[in-house]
PDB file of C-alpha atoms in Angstrom:
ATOM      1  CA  UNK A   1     -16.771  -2.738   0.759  1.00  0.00           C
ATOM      2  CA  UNK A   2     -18.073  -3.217   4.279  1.00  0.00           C
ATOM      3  CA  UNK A   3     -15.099  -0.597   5.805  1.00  0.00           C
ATOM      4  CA  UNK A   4     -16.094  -1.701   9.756  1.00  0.00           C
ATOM      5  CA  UNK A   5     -16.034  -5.213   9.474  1.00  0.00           C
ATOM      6  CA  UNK A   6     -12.431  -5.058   7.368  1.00  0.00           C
ATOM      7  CA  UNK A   7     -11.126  -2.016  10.128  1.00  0.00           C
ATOM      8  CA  UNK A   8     -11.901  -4.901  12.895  1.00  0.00           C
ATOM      9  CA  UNK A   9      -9.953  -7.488  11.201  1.00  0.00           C
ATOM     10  CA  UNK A  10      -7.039  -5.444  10.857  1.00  0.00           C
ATOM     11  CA  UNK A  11      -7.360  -5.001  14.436  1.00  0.00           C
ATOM     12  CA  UNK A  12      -7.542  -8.535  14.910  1.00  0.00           C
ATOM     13  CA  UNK A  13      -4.518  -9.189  13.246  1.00  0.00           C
ATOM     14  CA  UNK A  14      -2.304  -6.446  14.973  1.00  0.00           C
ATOM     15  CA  UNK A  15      -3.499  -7.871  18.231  1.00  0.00           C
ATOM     16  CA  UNK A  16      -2.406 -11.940  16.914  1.00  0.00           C
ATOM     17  CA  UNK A  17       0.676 -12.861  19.018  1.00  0.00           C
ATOM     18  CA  UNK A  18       3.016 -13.039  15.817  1.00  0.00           C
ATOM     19  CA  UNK A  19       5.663 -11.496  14.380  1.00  0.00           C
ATOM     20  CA  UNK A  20       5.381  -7.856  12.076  1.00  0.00           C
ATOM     21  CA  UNK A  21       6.176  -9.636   9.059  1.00  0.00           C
ATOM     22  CA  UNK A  22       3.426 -12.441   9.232  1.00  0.00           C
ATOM     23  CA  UNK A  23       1.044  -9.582  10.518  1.00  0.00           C
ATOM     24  CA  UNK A  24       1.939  -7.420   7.303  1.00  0.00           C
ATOM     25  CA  UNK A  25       1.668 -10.796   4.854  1.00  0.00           C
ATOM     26  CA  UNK A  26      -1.845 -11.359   6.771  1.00  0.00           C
ATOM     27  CA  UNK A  27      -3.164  -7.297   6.136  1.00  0.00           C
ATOM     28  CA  UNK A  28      -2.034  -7.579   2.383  1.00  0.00           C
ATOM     29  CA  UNK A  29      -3.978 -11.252   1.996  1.00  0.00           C
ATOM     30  CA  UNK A  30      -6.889  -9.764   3.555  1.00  0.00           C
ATOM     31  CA  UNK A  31      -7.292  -6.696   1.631  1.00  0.00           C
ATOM     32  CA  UNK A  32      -6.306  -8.238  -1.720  1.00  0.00           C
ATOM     33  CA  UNK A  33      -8.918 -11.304  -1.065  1.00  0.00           C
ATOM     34  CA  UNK A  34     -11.562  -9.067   0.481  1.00  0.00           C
ATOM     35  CA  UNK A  35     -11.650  -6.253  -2.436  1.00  0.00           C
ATOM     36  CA  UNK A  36     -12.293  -7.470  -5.654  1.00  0.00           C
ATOM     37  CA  UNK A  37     -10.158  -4.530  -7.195  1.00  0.00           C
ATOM     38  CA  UNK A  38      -7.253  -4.600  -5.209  1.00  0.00           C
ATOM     39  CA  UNK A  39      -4.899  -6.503  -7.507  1.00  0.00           C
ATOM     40  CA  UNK A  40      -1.568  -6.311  -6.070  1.00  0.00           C
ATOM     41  CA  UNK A  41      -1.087  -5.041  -2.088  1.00  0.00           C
ATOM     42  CA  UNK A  42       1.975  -4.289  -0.347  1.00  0.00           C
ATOM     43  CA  UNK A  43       4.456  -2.788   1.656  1.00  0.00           C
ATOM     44  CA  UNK A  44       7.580  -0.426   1.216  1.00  0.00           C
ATOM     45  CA  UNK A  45       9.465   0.962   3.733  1.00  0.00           C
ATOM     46  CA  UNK A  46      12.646   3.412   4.072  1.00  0.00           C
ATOM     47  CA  UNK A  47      15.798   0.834   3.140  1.00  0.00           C
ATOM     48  CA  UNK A  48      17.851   2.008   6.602  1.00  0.00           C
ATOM     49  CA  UNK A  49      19.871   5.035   6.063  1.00  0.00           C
ATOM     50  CA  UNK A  50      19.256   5.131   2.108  1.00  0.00           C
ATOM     51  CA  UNK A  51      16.649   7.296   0.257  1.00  0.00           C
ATOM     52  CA  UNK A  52      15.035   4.618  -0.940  1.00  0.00           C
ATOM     53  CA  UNK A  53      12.368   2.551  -0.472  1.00  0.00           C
ATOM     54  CA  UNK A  54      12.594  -1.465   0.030  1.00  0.00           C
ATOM     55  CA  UNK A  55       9.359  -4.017  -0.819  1.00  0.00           C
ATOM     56  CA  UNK A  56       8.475  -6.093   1.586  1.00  0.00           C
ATOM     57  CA  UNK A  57       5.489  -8.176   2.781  1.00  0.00           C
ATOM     58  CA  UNK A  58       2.940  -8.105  -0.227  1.00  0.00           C
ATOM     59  CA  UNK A  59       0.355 -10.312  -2.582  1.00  0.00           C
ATOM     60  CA  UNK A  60      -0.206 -10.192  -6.173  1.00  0.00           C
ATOM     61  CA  UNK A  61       1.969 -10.522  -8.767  1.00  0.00           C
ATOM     62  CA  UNK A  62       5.343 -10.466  -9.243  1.00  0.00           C
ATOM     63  CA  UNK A  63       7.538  -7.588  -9.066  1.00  0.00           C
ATOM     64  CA  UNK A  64      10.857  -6.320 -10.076  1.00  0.00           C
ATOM     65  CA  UNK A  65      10.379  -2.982  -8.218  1.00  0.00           C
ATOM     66  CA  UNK A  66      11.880  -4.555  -4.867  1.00  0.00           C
ATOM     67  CA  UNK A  67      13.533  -0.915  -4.939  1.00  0.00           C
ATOM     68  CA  UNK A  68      12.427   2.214  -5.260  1.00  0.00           C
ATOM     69  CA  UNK A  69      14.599   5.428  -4.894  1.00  0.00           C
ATOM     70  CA  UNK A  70      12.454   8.336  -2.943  1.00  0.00           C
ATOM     71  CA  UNK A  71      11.137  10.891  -5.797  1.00  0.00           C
ATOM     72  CA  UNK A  72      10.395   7.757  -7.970  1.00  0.00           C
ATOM     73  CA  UNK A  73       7.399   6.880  -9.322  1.00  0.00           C
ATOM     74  CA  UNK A  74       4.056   6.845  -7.288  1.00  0.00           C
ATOM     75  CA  UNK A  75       5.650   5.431  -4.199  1.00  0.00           C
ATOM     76  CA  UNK A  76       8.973   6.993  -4.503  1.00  0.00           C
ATOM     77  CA  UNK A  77       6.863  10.682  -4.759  1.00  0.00           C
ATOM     78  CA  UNK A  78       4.699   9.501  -1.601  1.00  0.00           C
ATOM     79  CA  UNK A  79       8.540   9.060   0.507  1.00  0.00           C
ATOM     80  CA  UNK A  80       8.839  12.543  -0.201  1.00  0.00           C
ATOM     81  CA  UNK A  81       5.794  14.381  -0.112  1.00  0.00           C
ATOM     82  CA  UNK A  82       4.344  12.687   3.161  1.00  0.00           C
ATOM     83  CA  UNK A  83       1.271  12.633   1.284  1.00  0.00           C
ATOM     84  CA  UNK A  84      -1.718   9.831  -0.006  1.00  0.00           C
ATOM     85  CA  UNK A  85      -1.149   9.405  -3.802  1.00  0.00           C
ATOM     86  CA  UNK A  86      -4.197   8.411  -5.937  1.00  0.00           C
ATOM     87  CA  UNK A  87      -4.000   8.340  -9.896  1.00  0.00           C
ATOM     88  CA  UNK A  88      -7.273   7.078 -11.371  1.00  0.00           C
ATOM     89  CA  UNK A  89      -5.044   6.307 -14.400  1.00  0.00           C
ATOM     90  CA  UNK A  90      -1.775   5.368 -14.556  1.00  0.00           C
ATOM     91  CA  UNK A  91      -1.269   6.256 -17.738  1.00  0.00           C
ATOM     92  CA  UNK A  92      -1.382  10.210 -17.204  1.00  0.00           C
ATOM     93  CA  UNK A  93       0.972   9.996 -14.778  1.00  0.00           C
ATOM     94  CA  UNK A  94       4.630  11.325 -15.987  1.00  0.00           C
ATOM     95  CA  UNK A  95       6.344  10.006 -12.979  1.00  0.00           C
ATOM     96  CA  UNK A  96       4.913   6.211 -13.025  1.00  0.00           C
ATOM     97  CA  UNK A  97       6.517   3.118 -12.925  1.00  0.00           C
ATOM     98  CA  UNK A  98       5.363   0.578 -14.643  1.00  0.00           C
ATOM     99  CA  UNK A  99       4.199  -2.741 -12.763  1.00  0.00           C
ATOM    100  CA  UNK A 100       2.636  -4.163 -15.755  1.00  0.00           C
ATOM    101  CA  UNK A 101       0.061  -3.639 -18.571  1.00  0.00           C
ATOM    102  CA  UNK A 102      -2.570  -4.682 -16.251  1.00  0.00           C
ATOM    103  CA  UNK A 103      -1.990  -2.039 -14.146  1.00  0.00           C
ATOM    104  CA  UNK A 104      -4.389   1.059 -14.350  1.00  0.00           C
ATOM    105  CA  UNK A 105      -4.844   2.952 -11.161  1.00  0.00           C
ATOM    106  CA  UNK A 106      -2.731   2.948  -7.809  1.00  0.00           C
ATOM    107  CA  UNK A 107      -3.238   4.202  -4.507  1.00  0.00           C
ATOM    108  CA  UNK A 108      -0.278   4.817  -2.410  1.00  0.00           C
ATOM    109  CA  UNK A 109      -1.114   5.667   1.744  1.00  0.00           C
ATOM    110  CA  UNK A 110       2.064   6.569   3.583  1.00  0.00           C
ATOM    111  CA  UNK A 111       2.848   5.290   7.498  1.00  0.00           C
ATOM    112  CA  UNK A 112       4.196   7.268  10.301  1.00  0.00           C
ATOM    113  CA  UNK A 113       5.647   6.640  13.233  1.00  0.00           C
ATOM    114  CA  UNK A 114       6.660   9.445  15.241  1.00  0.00           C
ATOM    115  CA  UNK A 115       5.677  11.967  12.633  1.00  0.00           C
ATOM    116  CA  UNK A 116       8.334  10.251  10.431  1.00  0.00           C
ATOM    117  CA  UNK A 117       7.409   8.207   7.009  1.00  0.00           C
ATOM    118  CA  UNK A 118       8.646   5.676   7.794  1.00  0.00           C
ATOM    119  CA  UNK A 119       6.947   3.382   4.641  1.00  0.00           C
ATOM    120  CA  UNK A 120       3.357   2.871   3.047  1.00  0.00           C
ATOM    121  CA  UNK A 121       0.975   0.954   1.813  1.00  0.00           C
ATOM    122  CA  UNK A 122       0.951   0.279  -2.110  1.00  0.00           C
ATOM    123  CA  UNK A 123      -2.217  -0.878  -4.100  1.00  0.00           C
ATOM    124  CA  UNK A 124      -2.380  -1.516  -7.858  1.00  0.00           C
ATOM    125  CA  UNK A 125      -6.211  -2.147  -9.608  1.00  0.00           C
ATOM    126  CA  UNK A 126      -6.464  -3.410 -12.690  1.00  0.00           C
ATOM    127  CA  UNK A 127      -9.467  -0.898 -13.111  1.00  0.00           C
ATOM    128  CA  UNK A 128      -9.118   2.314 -13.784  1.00  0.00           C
ATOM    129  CA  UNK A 129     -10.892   5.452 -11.803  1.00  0.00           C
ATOM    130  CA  UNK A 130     -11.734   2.636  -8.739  1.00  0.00           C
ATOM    131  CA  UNK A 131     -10.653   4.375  -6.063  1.00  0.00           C
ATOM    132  CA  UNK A 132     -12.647   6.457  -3.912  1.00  0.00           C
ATOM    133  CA  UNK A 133     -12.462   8.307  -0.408  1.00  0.00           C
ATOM    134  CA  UNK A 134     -13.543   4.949   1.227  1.00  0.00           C
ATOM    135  CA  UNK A 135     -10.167   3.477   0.410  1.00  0.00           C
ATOM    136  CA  UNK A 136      -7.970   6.331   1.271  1.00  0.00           C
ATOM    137  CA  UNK A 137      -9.773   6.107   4.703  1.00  0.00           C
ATOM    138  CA  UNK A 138      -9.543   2.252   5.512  1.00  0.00           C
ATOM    139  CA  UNK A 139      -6.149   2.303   3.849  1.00  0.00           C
ATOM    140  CA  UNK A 140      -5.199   5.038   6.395  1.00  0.00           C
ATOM    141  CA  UNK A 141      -6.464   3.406   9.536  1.00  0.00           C
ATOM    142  CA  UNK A 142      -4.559   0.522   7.812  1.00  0.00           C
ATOM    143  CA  UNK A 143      -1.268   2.367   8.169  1.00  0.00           C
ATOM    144  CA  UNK A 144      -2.621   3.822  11.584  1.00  0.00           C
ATOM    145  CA  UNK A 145      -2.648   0.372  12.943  1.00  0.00           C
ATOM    146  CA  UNK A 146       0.359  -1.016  11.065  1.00  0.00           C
ATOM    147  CA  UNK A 147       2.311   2.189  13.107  1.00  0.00           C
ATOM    148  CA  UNK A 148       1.613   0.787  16.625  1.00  0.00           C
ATOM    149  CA  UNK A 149       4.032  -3.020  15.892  1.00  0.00           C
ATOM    150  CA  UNK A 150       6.838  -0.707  14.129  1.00  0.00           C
TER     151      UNK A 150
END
């Protein structure tokens, strides 16, 4: 994973004179297309006043998970502890839901704006124990850069 030359074409695509949404389909094409095990990349973000999380832009599969209530699963914990999630293996995880069999690790990076989280990014492998420090840091200049068009 060349991390510089995938940071600059994030930055490319904040800076494209579109809207958020085609920005955010763009970000999730490129990671999923550029990282072999990236299997399923998107976006969730606080569903207005609710305490709950609503999908949005993403690539992969699939998914019935269009909502997620905050404490739920990997993304659900991530709305409440402010923190980056990473389970090597899904299936050790109590609190998991289940995007399908193929599914065996998960990375979950949230975004702030203002010091609030406000949503995150979501990635599902199909390999298990893939995901290293390199990730958590693209995927959180990812989010860094996804905060400036909120």
């Amino acid at each position: 994973m060349e991390t510089n030359i995938l940071k600059n074409k994030v930055e490319s695509i904040i800076a494209l004179e579109e809207n958020v949404a085609v920005k955010l389909q763009a970000i999730c094409d490129l990671l999923e297309q550029e990282i072999s095990y990236y299997d399923w990349v998107g976006f969730y973000f606080k569903n207005g006043d609710k305490n709950e999380l609503k999908l949005a832009q993403y690539t992969g599969e699939e998914t019935e998970h269009t909502i997620i209530p905050f404490g739920k699963g990997i993304c659900g914990q991530v709305a409440v502890s402010n923190q980056n999630f990473v389970v090597q293996d899904v299936s050790e995880q109590d609190n998991y839901i289940s995007c399908g069999w193929k599914v065996k690790s998960e990375i979950v990076i949230p975004i702030f704006v203002n010091g609030e989280n406000i949503g995150q990014i979501d990635i599902d492998s199909h390999t298990a124990n893939t995901f290293t420090e390199k990730d958590e840091e693209l995927l959180e200049f990812v989010c860094s850069k996804v905060a400036t068009i909120l």
